[in-house]
PDB file of C-alpha atoms in Angstrom:
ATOM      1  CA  UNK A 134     -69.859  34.104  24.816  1.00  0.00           C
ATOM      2  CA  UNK A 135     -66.882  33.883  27.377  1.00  0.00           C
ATOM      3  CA  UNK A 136     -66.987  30.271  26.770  1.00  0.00           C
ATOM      4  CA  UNK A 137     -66.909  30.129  22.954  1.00  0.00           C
ATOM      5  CA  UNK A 138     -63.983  32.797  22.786  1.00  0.00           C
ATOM      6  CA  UNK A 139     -62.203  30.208  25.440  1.00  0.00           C
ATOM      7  CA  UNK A 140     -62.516  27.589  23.192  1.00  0.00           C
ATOM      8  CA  UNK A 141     -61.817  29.041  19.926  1.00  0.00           C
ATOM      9  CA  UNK A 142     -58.421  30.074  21.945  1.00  0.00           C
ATOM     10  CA  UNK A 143     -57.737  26.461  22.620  1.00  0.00           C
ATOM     11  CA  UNK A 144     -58.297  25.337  19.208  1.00  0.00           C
ATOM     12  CA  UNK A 145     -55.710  28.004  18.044  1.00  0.00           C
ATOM     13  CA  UNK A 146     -53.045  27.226  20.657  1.00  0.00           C
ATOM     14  CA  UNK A 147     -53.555  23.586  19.653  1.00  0.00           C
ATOM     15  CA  UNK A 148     -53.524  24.113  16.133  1.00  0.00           C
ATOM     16  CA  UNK A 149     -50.012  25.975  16.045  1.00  0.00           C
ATOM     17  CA  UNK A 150     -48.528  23.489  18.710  1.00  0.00           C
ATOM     18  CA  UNK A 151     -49.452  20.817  16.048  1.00  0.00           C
ATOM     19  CA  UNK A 152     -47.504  23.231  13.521  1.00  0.00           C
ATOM     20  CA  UNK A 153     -44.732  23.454  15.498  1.00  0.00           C
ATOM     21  CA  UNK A 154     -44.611  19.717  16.330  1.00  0.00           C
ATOM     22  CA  UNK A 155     -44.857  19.180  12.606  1.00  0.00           C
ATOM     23  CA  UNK A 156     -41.844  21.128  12.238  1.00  0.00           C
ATOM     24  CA  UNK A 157     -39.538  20.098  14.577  1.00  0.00           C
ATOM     25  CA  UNK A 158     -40.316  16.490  13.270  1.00  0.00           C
ATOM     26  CA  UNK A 159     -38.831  17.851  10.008  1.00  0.00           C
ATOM     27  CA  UNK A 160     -35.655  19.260  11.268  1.00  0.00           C
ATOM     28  CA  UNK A 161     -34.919  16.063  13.072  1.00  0.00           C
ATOM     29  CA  UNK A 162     -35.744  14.130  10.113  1.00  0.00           C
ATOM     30  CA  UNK A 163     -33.053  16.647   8.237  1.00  0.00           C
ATOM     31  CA  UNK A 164     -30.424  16.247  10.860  1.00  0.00           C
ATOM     32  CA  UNK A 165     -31.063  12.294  10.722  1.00  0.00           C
ATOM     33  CA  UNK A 166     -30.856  12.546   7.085  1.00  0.00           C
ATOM     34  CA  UNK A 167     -27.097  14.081   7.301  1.00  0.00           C
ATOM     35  CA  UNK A 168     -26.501  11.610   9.906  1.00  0.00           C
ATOM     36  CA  UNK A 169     -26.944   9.261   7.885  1.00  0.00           C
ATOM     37  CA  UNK A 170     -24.731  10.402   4.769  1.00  0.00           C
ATOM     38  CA  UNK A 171     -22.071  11.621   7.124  1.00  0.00           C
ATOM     39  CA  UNK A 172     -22.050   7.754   8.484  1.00  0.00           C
ATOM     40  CA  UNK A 173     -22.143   6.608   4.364  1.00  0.00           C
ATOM     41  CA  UNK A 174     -19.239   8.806   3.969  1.00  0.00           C
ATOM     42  CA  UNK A 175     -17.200   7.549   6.429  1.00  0.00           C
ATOM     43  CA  UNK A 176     -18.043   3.913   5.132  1.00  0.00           C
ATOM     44  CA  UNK A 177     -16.754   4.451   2.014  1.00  0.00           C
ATOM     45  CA  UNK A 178     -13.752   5.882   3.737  1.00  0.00           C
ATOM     46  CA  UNK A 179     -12.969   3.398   5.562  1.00  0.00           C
ATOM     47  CA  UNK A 180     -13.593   1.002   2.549  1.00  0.00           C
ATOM     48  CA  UNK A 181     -11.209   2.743   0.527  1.00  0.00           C
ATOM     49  CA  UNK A 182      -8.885   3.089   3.493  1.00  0.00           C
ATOM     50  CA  UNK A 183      -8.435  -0.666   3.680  1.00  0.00           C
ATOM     51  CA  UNK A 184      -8.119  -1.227  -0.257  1.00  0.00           C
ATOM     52  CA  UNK A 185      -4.971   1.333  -0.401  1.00  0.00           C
ATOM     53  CA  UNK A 186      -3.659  -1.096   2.781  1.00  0.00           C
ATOM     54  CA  UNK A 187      -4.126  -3.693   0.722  1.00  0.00           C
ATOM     55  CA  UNK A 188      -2.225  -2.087  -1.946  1.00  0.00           C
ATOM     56  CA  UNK A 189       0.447  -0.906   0.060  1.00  0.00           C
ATOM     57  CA  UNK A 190       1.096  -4.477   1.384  1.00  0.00           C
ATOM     58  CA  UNK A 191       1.154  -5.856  -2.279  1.00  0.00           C
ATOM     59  CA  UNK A 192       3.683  -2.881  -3.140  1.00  0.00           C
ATOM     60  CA  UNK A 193       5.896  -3.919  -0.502  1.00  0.00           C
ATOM     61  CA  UNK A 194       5.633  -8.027  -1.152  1.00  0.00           C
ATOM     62  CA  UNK A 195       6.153  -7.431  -5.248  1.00  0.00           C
ATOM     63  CA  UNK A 196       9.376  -5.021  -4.053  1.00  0.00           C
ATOM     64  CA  UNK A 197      10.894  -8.317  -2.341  1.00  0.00           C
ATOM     65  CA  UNK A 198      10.314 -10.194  -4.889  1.00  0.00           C
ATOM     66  CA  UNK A 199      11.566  -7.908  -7.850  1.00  0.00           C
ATOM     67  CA  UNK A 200      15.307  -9.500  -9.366  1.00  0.00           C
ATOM     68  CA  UNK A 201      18.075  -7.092  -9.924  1.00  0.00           C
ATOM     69  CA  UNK A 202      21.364  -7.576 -11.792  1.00  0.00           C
ATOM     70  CA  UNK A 203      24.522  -6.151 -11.846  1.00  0.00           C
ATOM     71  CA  UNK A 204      27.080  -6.597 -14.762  1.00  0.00           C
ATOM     72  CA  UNK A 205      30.404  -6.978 -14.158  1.00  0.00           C
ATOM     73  CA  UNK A 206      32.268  -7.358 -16.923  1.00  0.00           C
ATOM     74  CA  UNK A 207      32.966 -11.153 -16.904  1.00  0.00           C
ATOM     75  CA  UNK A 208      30.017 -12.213 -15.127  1.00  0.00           C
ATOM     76  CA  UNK A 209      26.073 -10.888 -13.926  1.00  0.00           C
ATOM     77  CA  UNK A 210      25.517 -11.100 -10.551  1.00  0.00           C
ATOM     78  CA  UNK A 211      21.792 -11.392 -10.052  1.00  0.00           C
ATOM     79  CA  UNK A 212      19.837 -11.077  -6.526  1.00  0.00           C
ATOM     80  CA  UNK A 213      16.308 -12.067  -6.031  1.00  0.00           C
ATOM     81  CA  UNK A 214      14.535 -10.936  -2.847  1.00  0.00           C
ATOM     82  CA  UNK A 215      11.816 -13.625  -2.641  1.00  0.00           C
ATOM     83  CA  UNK A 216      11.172 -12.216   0.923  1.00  0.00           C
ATOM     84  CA  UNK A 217      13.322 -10.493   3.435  1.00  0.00           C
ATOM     85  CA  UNK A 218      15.066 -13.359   4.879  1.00  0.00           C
ATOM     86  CA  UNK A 219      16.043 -15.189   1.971  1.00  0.00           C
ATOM     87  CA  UNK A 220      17.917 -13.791  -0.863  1.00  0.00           C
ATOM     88  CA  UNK A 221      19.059 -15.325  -3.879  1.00  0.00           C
ATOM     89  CA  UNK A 222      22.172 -14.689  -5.057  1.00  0.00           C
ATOM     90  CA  UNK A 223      22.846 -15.939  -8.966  1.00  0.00           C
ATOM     91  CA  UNK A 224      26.277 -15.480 -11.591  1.00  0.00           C
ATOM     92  CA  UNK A 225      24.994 -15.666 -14.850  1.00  0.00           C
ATOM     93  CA  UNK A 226      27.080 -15.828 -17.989  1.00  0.00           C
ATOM     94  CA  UNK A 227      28.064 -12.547 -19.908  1.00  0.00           C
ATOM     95  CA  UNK A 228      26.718 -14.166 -22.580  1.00  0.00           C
ATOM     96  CA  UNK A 229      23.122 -14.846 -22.500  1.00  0.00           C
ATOM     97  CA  UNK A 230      22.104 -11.059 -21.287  1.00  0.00           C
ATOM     98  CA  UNK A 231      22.618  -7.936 -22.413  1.00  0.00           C
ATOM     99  CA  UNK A 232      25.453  -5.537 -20.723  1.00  0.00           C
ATOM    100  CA  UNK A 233      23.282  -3.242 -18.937  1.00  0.00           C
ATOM    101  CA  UNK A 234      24.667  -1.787 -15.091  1.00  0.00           C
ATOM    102  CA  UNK A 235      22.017  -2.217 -12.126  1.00  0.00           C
ATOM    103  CA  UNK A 236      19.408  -3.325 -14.958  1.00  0.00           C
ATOM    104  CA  UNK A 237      16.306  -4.739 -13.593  1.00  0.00           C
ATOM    105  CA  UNK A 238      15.594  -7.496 -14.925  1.00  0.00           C
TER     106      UNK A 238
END
């Protein structure tokens, strides 16, 4: 009788340590599962982070290359910034655009 209620008193303890394996294996799976979106998250971060780069650079090459002109009067003085060494200085005739001050054109 001493033996049966021994055994029945394994069985137990080894059914709930079964449970509580069974368990923990969840929670692990949960924190692996916000592991792994926190780690998707800061992919698409860093994907975005290098598009706005990319952006920023092509804001900064199309502002060197943008022409500006300057009536004065007689004359239109018009730079071009192809880059930041070179600038390109033009007089245009009075004539052939309109009589607009510091007119992008």
């Amino acid at each position: 009788m001493l033996n049966l209620l021994f055994y029945i008193s394994l069985l137990i303890l080894g059914l709930l340590a079964i449970l509580r394996l069974g368990k923990q294996e969840e929670y692990i799976s949960n924190q692996e599962q916000e592991f792994l979106q926190i780690q998707n998250e800061m992919n698409i971060l860093a994907k975005r982070k290098q598009l706005l780069n990319i952006q920023l650079e092509n804001i900064k090459q199309n502002r060197f290359e943008e022409t500006y002109s300057k009536d004065i009067g007689l004359f239109i003085i018009q730079t071009q910034n192809s880059n930041q060494e070179n600038n390109k200085i033009s007089i245009l005739s009075a004539k052939n655009t309109p009589l607009n001050n510091d007119r992008i054109a």
